[in-house]
Structure formats: C-alpha cells, structure tokens
PDB file of C-alpha atoms in Angstrom:
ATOM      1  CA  UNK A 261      38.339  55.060 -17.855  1.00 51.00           C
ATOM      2  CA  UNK A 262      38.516  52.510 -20.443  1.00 56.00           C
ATOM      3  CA  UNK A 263      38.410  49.023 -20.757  1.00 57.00           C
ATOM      4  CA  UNK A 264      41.350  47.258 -22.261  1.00 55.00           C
ATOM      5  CA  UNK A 265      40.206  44.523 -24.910  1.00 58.00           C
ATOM      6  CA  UNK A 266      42.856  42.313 -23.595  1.00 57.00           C
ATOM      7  CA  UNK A 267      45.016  42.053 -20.318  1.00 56.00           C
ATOM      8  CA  UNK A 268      48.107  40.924 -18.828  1.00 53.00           C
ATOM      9  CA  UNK A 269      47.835  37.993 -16.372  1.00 48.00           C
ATOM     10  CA  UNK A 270      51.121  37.019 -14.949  1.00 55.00           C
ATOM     11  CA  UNK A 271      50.346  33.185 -14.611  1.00 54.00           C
ATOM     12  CA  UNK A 272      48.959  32.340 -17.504  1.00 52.00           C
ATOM     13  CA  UNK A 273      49.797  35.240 -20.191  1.00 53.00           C
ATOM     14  CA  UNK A 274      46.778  37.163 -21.578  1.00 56.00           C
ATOM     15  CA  UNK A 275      42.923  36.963 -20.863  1.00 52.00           C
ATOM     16  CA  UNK A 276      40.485  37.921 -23.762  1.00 57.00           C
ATOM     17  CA  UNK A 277      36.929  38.518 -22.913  1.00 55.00           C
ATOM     18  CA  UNK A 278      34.552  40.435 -20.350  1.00 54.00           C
ATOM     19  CA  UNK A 279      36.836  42.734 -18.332  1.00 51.00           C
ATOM     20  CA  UNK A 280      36.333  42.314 -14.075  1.00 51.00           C
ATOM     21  CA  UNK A 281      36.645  45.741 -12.495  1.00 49.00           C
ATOM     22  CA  UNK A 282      36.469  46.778  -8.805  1.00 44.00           C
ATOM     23  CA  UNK A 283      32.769  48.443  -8.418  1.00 44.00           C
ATOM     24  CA  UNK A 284      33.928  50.653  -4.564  1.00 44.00           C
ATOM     25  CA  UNK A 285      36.665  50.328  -2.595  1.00 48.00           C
ATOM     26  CA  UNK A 286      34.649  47.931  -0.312  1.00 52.00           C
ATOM     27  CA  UNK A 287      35.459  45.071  -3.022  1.00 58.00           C
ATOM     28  CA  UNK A 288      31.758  45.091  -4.845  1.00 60.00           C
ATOM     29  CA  UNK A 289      33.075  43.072  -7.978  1.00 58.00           C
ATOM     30  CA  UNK A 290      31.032  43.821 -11.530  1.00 56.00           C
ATOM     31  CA  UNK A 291      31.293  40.430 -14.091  1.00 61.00           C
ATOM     32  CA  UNK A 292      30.702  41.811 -17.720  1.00 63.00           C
ATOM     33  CA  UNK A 293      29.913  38.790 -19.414  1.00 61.00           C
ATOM     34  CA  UNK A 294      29.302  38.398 -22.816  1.00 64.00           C
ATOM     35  CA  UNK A 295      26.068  35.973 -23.503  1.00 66.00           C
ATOM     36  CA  UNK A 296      27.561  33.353 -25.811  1.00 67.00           C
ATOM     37  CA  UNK A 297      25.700  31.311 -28.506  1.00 73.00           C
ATOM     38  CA  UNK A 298      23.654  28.145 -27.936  1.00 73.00           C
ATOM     39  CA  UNK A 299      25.267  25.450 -29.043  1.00 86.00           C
ATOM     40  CA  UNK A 300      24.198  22.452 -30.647  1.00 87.00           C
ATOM     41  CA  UNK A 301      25.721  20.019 -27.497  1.00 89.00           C
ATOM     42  CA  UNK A 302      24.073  22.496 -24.567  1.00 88.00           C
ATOM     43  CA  UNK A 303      20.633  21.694 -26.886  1.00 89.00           C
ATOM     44  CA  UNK A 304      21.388  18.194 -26.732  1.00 91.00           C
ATOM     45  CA  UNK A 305      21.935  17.895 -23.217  1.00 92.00           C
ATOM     46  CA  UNK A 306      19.072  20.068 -22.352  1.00 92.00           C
ATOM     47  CA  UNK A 307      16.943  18.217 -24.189  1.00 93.00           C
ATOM     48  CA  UNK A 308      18.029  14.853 -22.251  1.00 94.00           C
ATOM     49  CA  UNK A 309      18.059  16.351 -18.812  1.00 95.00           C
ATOM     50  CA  UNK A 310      14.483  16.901 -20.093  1.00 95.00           C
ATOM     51  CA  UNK A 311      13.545  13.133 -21.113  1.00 96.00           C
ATOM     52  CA  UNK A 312      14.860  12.059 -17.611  1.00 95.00           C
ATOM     53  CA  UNK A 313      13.031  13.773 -15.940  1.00 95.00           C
ATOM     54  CA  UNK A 314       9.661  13.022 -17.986  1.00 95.00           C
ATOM     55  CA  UNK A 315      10.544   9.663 -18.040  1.00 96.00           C
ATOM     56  CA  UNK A 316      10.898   9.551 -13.846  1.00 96.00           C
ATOM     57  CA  UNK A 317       7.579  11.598 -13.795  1.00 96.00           C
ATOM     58  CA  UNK A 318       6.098   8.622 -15.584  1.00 96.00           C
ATOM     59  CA  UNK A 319       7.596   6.045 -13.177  1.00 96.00           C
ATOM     60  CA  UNK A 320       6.545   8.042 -10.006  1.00 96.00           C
ATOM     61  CA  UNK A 321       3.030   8.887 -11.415  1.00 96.00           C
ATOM     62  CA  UNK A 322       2.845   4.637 -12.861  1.00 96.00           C
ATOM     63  CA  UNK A 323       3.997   3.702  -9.490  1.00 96.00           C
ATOM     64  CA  UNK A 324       1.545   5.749  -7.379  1.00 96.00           C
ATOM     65  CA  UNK A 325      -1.397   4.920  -9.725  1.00 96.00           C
ATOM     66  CA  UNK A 326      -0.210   0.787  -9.243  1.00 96.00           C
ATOM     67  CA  UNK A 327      -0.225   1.213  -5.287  1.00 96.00           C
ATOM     68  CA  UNK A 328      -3.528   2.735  -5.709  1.00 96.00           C
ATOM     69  CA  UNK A 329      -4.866  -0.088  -7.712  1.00 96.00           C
ATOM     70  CA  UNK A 330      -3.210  -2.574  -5.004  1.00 94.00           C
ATOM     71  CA  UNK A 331      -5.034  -0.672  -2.220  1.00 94.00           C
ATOM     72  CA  UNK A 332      -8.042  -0.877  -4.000  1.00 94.00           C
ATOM     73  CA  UNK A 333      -7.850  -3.989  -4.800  1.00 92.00           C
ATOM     74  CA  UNK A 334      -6.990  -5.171  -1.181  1.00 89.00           C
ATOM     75  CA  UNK A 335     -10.078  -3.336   0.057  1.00 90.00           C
ATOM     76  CA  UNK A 336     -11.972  -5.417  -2.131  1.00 91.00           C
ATOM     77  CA  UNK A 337     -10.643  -8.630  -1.079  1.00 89.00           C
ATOM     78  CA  UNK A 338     -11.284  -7.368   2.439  1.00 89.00           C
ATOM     79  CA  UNK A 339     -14.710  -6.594   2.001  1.00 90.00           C
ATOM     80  CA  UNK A 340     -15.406  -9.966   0.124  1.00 91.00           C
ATOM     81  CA  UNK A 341     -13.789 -11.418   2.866  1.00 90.00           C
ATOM     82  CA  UNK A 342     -15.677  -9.729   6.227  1.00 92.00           C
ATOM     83  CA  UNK A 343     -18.938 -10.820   3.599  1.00 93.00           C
ATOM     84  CA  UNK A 344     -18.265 -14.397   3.773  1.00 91.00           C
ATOM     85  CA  UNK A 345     -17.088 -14.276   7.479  1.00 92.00           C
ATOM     86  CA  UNK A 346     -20.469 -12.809   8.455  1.00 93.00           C
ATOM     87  CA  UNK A 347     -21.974 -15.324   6.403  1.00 94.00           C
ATOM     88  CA  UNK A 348     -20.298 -18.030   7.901  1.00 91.00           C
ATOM     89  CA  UNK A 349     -20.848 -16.640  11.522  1.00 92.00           C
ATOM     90  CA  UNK A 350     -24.489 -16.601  10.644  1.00 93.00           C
ATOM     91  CA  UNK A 351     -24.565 -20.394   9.675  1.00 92.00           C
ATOM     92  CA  UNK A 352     -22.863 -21.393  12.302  1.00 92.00           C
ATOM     93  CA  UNK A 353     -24.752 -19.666  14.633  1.00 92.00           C
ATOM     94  CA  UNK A 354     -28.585 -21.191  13.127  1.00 93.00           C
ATOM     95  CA  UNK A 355     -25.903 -24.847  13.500  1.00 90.00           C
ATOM     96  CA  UNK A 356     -25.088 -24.011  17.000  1.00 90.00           C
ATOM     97  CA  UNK A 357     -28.864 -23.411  17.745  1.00 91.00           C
ATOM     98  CA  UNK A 358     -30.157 -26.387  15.982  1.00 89.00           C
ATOM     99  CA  UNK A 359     -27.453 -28.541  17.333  1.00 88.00           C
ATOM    100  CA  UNK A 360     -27.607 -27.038  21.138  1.00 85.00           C
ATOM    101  CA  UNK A 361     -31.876 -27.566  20.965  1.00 85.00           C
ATOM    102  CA  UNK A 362     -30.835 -31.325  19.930  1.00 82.00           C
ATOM    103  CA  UNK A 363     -28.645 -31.520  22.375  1.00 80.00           C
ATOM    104  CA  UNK A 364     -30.641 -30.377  25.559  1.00 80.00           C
ATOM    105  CA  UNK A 365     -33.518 -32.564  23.960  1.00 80.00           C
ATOM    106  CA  UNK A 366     -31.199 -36.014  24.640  1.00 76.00           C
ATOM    107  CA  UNK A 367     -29.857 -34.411  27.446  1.00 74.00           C
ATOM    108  CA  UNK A 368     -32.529 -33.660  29.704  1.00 71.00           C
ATOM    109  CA  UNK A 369     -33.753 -37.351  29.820  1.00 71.00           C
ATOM    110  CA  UNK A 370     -30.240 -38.555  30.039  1.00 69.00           C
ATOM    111  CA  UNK A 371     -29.945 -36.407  33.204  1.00 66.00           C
ATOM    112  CA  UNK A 372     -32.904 -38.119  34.286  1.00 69.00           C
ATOM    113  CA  UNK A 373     -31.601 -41.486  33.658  1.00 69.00           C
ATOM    114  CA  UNK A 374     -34.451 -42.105  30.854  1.00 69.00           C
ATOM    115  CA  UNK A 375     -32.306 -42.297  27.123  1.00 65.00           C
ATOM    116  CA  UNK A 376     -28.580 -43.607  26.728  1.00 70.00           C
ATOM    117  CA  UNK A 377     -25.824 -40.807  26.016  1.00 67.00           C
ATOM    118  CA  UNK A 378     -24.954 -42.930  22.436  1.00 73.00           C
ATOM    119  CA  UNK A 379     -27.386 -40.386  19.977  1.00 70.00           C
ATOM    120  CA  UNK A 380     -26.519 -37.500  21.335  1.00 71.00           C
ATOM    121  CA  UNK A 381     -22.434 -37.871  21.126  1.00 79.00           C
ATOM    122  CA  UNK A 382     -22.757 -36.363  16.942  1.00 82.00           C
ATOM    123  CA  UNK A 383     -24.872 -33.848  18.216  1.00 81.00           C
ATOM    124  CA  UNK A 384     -22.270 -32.884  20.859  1.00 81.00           C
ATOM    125  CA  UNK A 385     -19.488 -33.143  18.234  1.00 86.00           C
ATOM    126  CA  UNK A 386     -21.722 -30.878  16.008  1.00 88.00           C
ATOM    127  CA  UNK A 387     -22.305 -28.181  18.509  1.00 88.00           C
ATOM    128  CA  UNK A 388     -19.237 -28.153  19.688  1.00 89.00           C
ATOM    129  CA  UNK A 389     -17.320 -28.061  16.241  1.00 90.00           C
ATOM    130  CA  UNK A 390     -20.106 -24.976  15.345  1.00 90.00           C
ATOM    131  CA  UNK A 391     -19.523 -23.164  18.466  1.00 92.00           C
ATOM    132  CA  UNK A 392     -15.809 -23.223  17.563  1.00 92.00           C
ATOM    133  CA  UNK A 393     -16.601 -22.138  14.012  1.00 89.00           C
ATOM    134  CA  UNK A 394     -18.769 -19.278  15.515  1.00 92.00           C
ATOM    135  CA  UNK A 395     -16.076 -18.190  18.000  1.00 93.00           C
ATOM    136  CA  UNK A 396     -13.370 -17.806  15.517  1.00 90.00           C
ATOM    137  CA  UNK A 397     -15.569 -15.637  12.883  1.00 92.00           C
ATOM    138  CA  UNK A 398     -16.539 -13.689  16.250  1.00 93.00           C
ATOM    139  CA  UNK A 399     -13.160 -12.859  16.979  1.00 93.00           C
ATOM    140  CA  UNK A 400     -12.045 -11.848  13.256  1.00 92.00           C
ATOM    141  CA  UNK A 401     -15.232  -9.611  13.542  1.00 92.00           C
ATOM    142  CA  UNK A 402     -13.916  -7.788  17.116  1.00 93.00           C
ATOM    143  CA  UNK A 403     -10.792  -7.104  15.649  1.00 93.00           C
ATOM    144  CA  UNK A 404     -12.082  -5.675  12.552  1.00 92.00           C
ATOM    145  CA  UNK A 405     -14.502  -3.178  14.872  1.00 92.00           C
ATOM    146  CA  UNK A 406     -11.621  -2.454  17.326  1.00 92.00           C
ATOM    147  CA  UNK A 407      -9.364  -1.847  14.037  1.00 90.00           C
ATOM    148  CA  UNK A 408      -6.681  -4.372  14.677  1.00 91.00           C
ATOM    149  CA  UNK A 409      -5.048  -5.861  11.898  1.00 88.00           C
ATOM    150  CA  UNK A 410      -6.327  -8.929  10.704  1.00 86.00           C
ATOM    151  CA  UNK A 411      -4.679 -11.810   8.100  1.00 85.00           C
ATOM    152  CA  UNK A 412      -6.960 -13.084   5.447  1.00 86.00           C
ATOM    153  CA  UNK A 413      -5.298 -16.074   4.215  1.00 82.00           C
ATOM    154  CA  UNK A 414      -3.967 -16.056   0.935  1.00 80.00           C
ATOM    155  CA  UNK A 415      -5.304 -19.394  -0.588  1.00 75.00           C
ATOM    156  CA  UNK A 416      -9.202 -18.667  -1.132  1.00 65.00           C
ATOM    157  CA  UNK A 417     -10.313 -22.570  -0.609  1.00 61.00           C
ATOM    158  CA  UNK A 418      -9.296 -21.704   2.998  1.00 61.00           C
ATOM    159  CA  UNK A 419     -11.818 -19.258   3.162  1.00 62.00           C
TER     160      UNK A 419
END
C-alpha cells in the first residue's frame, strides 16, 4: 500500500501533509507527522515563558528569604524583650523586699500602738506599686514557659 501525497476531504477539499491510517481493525490510529522548523515567534515565546518563570522564582525565593529575615528579626525583639522583663522582675523584686522590710519595720510598732501610720503610707504605696510591677513581669514569664502567646508592645518607651 501506498500513501497518497494528497487526499480528498469532502468538507473542506484537499489535505496536504502526514497521511492518518488505521493501524488494526480495533481502531489503533498511527499520526505521521512531519517535525516542522523552529520558528523565530515559537523562540520568542519560549524564551518569555522562560523569563516568567525566572522572574516568579526570584519573587518566591525574595519573599521566603524576607519572611525569614522578619522571623528572625522578631525572635530578636523577643529575646531583647524576655531580657529586660527578667530584669525588671528582678528589680522589682530587691524593691518589693526593701520596701516590705520597711514596711513591717513601721508596722510592727504601729500594731503595738508605739509610731503613727503617717511614714509608712510611701512605703506602702512603694510596695504595693512593686508587687504589682513584679506580678505582671511574673505573668508574661508563665506564659512564655507554658508557650502561650504573648504581645510585646510595639512602642519601645513602653517597655
């Protein structure tokens, strides 16, 4: 059998190219394509679908190494910030001492009926204004051991 270079198609009129013929009587189907040339627009277009891609490579690889450097960053502040909270907790803890061993000094003879409560009311403020302070750097310091999430604030003079 041989192929015909051209043939007869009833809707259109003639088809020119790779001939399709019927591989079995099953319906296998056998495409005999020619390879055609390269042209200068499929090089072109290539060659773009090729910068896109790079060029979203670049934003996906930019963006992960940004969120990186934000993590890192954030860690940082974190760690400066559980520094200063420990530091703080420590101060006010040597406060509420002093202040509570001033206290119980003007206390006791107050109890007794021997001094007037008028010295000791600063001292009270004191230790009672450092016990709050030490409370509230306590609690920050629970959740950050029981890993619940904790807000630093933003604005570093509130630190």
């Amino acid at each position: 059998m041989s192929e015909q270079a051209s043939t007869q198609n009833e809707l259109s009129g003639n088809v020119n190219g790779g001939a399709v013929q019927s591989g079995s009587i099953h319906g296998d189907v056998v495409f005999n394509s020619l390879t055609l040339p390269v042209t200068e627009t499929q090089l072109r277009w290539e060659e773009r679908q090729r910068r896109i891609l790079d060029r979203e490579e670049t934003e996906r690889r930019r963006d992960r190494d940004a969120r990186r450097r934000r993590a890192e960053e954030e860690q940082r502040i974190f760690e400066k910030y559980l520094i200063f909270v420990r530091l703080r907790m420590r101060l006010a803890a040597i406060s509420l001492i002093a202040t509570g061993g001033v206290v119980a000094l003007v206390g006791v003879p107050w109890l007794f009926g021997m001094v007037s409560i008028k010295p000791a009311l600063p001292w009270v403020a004191l230790f009672s204004f450092s016990a709050y302070c030490w409370a509230q750097r306590w609690k920050v310091l629970c959740d950050v051991r029981a890993g619940r999430e904790i807000v630093i604030p933003a604005d570093r003079k509130e630190w």
